[in-house]
Coordinates of C-alpha atoms in Angstrom, one line a residue:
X207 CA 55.5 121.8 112.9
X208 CA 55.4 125.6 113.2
X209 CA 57.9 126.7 115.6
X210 CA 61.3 125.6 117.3
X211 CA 60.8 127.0 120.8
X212 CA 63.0 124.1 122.6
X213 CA 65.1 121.0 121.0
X214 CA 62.4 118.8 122.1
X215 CA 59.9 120.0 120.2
X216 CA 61.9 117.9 117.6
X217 CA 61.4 114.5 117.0
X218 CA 64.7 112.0 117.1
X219 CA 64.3 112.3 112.9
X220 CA 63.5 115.9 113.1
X221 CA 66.9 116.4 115.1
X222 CA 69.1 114.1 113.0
X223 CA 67.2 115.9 109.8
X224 CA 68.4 119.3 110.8
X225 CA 72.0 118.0 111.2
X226 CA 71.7 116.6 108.1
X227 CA 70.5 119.9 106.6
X228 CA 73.4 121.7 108.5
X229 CA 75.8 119.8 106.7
X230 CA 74.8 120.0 103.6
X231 CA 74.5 124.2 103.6
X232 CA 78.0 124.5 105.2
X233 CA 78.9 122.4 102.1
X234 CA 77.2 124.2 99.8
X235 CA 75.8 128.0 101.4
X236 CA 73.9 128.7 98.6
X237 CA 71.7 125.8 97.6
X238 CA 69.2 127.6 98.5
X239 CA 69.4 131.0 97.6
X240 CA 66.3 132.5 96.5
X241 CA 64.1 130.7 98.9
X242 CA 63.0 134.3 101.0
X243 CA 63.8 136.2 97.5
X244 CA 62.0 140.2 98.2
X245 CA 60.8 138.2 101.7
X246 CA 62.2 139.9 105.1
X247 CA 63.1 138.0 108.6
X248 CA 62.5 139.6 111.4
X249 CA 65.1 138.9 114.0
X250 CA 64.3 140.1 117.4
X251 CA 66.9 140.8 120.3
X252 CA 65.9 141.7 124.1
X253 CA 69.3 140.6 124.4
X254 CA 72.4 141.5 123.2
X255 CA 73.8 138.7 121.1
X256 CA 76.8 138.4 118.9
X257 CA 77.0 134.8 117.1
X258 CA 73.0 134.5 117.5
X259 CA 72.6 138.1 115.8
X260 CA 75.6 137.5 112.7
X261 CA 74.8 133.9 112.3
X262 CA 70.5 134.7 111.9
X263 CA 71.6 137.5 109.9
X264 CA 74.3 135.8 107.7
X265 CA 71.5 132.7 107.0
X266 CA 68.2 134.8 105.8
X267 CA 70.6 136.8 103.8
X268 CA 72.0 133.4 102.3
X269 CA 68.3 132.5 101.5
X270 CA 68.0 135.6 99.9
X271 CA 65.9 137.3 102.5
X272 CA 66.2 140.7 104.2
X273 CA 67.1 140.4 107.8
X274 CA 65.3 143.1 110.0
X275 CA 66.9 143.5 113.3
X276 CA 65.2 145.1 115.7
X277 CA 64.9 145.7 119.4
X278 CA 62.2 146.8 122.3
X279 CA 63.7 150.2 121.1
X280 CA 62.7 150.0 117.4
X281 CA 59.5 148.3 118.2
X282 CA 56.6 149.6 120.0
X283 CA 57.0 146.6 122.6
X284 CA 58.9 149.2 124.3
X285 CA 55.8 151.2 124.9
X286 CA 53.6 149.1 125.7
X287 CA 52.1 147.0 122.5
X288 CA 51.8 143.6 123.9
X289 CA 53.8 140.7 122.4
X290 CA 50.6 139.0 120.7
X291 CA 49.7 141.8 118.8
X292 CA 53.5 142.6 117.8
X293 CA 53.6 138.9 116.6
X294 CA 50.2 139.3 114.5
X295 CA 51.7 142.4 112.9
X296 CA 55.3 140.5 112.1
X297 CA 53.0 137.7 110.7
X298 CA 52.2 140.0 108.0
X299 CA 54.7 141.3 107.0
X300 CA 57.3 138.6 107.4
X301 CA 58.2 135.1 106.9
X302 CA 59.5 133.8 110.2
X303 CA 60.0 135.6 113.6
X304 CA 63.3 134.9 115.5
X305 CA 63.4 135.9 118.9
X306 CA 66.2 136.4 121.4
X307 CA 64.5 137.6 125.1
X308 CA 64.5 136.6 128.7
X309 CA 61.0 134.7 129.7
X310 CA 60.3 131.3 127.8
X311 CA 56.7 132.4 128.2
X312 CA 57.4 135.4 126.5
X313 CA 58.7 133.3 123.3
X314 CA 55.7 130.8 123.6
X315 CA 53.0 134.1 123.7
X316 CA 54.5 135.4 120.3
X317 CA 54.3 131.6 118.8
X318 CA 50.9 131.0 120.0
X319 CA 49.8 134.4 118.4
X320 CA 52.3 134.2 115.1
X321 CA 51.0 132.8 112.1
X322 CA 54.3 132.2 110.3
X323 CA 57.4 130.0 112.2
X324 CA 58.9 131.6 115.6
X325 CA 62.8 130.3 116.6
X326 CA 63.7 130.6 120.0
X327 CA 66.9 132.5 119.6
X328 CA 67.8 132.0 122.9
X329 CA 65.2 132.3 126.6
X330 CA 66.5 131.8 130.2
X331 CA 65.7 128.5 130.4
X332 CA 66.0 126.7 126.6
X333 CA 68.8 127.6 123.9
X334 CA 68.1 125.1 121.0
X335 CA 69.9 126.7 118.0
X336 CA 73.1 125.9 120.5
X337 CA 72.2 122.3 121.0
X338 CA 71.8 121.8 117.6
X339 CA 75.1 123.6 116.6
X340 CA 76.5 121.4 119.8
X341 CA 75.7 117.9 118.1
X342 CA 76.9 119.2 114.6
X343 CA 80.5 120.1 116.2
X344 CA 80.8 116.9 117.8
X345 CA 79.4 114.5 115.4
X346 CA 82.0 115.9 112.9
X347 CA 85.0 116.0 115.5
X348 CA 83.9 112.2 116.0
X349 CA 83.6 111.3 112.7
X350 CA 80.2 111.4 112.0
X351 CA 79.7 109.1 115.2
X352 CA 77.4 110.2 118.5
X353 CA 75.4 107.3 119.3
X354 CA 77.3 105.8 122.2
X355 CA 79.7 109.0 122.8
X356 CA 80.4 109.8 126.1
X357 CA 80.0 114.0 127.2
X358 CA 80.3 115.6 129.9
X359 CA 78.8 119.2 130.9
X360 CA 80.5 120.9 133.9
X361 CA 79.7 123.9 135.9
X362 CA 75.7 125.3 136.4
X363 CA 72.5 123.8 135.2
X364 CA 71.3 126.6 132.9
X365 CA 69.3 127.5 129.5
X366 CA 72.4 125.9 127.5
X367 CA 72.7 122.9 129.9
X368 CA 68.9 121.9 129.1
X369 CA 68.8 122.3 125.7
X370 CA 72.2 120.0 125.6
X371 CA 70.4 117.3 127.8
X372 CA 67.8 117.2 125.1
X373 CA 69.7 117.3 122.6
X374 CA 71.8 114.2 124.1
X375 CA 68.9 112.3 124.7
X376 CA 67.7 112.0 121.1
X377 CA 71.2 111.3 119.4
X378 CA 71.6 108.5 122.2
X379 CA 74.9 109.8 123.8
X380 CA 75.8 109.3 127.4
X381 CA 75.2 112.8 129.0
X382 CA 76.9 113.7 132.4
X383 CA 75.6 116.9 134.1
X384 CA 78.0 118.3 137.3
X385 CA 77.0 120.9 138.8
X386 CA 77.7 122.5 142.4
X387 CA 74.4 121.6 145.0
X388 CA 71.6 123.8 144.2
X389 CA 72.7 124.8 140.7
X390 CA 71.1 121.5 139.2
X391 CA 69.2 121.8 136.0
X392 CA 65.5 122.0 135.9
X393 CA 63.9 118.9 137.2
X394 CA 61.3 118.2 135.1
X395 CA 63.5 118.8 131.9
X396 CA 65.9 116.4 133.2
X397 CA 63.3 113.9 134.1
X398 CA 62.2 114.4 130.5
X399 CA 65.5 113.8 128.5
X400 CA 66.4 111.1 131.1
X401 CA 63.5 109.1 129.9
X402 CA 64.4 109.9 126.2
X403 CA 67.7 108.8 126.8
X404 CA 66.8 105.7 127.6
X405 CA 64.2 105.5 124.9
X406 CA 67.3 105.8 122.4
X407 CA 70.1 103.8 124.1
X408 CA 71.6 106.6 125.8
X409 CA 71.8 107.4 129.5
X410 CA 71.6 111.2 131.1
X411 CA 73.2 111.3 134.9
X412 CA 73.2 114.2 137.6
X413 CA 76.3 114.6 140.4
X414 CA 78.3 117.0 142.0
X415 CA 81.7 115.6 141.0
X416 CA 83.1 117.1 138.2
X417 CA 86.4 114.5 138.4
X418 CA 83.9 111.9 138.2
X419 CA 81.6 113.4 135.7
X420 CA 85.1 113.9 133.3
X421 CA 86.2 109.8 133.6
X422 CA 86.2 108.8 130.3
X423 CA 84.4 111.5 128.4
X424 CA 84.7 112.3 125.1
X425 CA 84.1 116.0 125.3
X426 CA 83.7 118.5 128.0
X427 CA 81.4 121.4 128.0
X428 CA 81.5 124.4 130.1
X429 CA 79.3 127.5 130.4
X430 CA 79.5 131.4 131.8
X431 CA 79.4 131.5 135.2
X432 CA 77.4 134.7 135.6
X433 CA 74.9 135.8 133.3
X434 CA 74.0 139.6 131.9
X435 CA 72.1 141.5 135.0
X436 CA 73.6 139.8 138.1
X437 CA 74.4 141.6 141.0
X438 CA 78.1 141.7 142.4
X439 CA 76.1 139.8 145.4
X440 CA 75.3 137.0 143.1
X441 CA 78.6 137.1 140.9
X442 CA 80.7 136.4 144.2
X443 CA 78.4 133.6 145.2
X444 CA 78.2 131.8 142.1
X445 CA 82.1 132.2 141.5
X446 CA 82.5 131.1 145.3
X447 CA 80.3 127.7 144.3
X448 CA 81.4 127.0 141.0
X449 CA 85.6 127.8 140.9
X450 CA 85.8 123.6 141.9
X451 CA 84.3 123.4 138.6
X452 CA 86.8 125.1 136.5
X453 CA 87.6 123.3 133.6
X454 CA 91.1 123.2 133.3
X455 CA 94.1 121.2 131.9
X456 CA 94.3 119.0 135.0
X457 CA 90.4 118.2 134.8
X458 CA 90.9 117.2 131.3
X459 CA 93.1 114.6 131.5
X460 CA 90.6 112.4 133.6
X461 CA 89.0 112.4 130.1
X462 CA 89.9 110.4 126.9
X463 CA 92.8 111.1 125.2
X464 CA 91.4 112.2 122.1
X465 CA 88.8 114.4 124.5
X466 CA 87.9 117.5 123.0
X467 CA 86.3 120.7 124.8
X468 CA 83.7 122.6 124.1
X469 CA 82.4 126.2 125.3
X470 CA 78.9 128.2 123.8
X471 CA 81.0 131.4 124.2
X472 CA 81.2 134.1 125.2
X473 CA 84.0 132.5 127.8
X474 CA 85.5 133.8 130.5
X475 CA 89.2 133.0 130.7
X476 CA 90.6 131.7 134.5
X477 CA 86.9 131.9 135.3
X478 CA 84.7 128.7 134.2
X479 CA 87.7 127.4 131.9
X480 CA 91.3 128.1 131.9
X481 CA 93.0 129.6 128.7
X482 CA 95.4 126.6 128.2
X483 CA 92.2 124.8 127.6
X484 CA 89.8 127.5 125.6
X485 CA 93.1 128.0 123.7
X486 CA 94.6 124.7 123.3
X487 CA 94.7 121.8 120.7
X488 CA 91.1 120.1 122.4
X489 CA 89.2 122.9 122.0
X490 CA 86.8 123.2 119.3
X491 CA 84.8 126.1 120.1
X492 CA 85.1 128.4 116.8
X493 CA 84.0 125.7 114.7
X494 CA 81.2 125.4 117.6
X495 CA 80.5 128.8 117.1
X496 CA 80.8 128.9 112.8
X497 CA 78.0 125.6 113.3
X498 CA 75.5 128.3 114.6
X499 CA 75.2 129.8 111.5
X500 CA 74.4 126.3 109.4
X501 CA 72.5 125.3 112.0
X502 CA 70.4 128.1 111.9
X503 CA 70.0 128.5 108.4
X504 CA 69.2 124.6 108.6
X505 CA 65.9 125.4 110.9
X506 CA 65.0 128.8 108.6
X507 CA 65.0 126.5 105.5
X508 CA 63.4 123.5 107.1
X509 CA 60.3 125.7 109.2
X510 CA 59.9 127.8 106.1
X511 CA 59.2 124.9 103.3
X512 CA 57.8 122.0 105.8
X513 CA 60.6 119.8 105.7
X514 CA 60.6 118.7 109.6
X515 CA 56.9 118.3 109.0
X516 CA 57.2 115.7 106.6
X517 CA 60.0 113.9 108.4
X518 CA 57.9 114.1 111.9
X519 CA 57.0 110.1 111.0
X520 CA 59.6 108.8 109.3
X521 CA 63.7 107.3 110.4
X522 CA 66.5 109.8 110.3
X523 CA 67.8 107.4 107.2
X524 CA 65.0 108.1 105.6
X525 CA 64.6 112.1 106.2
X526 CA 67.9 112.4 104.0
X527 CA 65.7 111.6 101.1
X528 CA 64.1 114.7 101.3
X529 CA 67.1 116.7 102.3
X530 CA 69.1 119.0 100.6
X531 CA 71.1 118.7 97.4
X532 CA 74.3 119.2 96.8
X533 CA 74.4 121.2 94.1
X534 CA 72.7 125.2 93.7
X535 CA 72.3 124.1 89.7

C-alpha cells in the first residue's frame, strides 16, 4: 500500500493498525525520531488549513524530517505545470507528498504519477486523516471500546461525513447519518460502508430526523455548515435547511447520559452547534483535534517503512506485533 487517498483504502487491520500506531506515538513522540533524518516532506495546501498544516508539520519534524509547505503560489502549479509532472518532480526529491486541495481527482492524478506515498490531507469529498483521528478520540473516551458503540453524525452529508461512515464501518460501530433532504451523503459511498458495516457487525443508517438519529447515541458529531467559497446565496440556503439540525443542549439529552460530542473544527458557535455544547463538559473536540497530529504521524510512519503493507493480511491483534515500541532506547 502506497497512498492513503480515502479511509477505505484501509483494510479493517490496516485501520485498527494505525490506531494502534497513534497511540503509541502520543505515548511516546519520539520513538521514532530519525526515521526522515536530512529527508524533507512536502506538504501541499490549495487550502488553507490550520490543525492539518501544524499537525503534518509537527509529525515529519518529530520523525526528524524537514516539512516543506508550499502552495500553488510557491509552486509552478500556479502557472501552469500539470499535477503529474509536479508529483514526478516531488518524487525526487522527497519522501512522501501530502496534499490538501479541492478535486479528489486532483489528489488521485498526483498518486497515480508519485513514486513515493501521497496522504490525502483533506478533498471535497473524503477527509481520512479526520476519521482516523475521529475513532482515536472516541475509542479512548470509551475506554478503548468501539465495537458496538452507538454515534450519531448530524447536520450535511460532506467530505468529513464520508470518511466517518467508513471509518464506522470497519470498527463495527452503529453509525447514524441525519441530514436535511437533499444534503445526503454520496450514495455510492454509503452503499459501500453500509455493506462493510454489516460485514463487521455494525450497521450504518440514513434519515432526516436528527431527534431520532440522537436516541441513545453515544456521541454526536457535527460539521460547518458552509464551506470556504460559498456564495451569500448558498450560505442563506444551507443555514435556512440545516438550523433544525443544530446541535444543542436540548438535542443532546435524547442521547446517553455519558454522551459525548464531537466537532472536526473549525466550529461555528449558535450556527451548527451551540456554545453550551462546543464548550461544555461532553465535548471532546481539542483532544479530537491534538489526535490529528498522532494520527498523522501514525500514517507518515506507517506509508514510509511498509507497515500497513505487511498488516494488509493479517487480524488487528495480530498487527500490534509489528507495531511500535514503547520505548525511543
Amino acid at each position: 500500500m502506497k497512498d492513503l487517498l480515502q479511509t477505505s483504502d484501509l483494510t479493517p487491520d490496516q485501520f485498527h493498525l494505525l490506531l494502534d500506531l497513534a497511540a503509541q506515538f502520543k505515548k511516546n513522540p519520539m520513538a521514532e525520531y530519525g526515521l526522515l533524518s536530512g529527508k524533507t516532506v512536502v506538504l501541499y495546501f490549495g487550502k488553507p488549513s490550520t490543525r492539518t498544516r501544524l499537525s503534518f508539520e509537527t509529525a515529519v519534524a518529530r520523525l526528524g524530517g524537514i516539512p516543506s509547505t508550499v502552495g500553488p503560489k510557491e509552486l509552478q502549479i500556479g502557472r501552469g505545470e500539470t499535477l503529474e509532472d509536479t508529483a514526478h518532480v516531488v518524487s525526487r526529491y522527497a519522501e512522501a507528498f501530502v496534499i490538501r486541495t479541492h478535486a479528489h481527482d486532483d489528489a488521485k492524478l498526483v498518486a497515480g504519477a508519485a513514486t513515493i506515498p501521497v496522504i490525502n490531507a483533506l478533498t471535497d469529498t473524503h477527509h481520512p486523516c479526520q476519521s482516523l483521528a475521529d475513532l482515536l478520540t472516541l475509542k479512548e473516551a470509551w475506554g478503548g471500546t468501539l465495537a458496538g458503540k452507538q454515534l450519531a453524525y448530524v447536520g450535511a452529508g460532506n467530505n468529513v461525513s464520508h470518511s466517518l461512515m467508513e471509518a464506522g464501518a470497519m470498527a463495527g460501530l452503529h453509525l447514524t447519518v441525519a441530514t436535511p433532504p437533499g444534503y445526503e451523503p454520496d450514495e455510492t459511498i454509503f452503499a459501500n460502508a453500509w455493506n462493510m458495516a454489516k460485514k463487521m457487525g455494525g450497521s450504518l443508517n440514513l434519515m432526516h430526523d436528527p431527534i431520532a438519529a440522537v436516541q441513545g447515541a453515544d456521541a454526536v458529531y457535527t460539521d460547518a455548515w458552509v464551506s470556504m467559497g460559498d456564495d451569500e446565496q448558498t450560505r442563506a440556503q444551507r443555514f435556512a435547511d440545516l438550523t433544525p439540525f443544530r446541535v444543542t443542549s436540548q438535542l443532546m439529552q435524547h442521547a446517553t447520559p455519558s454522551a459525548v460530542f464531537l466537532h472536526c473544527l473549525p466550529a461555528h458557535r449558535g450556527e451548527e452547534v451551540s456554545a453550551d455544547v462546543l464548550d461544555g463538559p461532553k465535548s471532546i473536540v481539542f483532544d479530537q483535534a491534538e489526535n490529528r497530529l498522532h494520527t498523522g504521524h501514525a500514517v507518515l510512519s506507517a506509508l514510509i517503512t511498509g507497515k500497513l503493507s505487511a498488516a494488509s493480511g493479517v487480524s488487528a491483534h495480530t498487527a500490534k506485533a509489528i507495531a511500535l515500541p514503547l520505548s525511543a532506547d
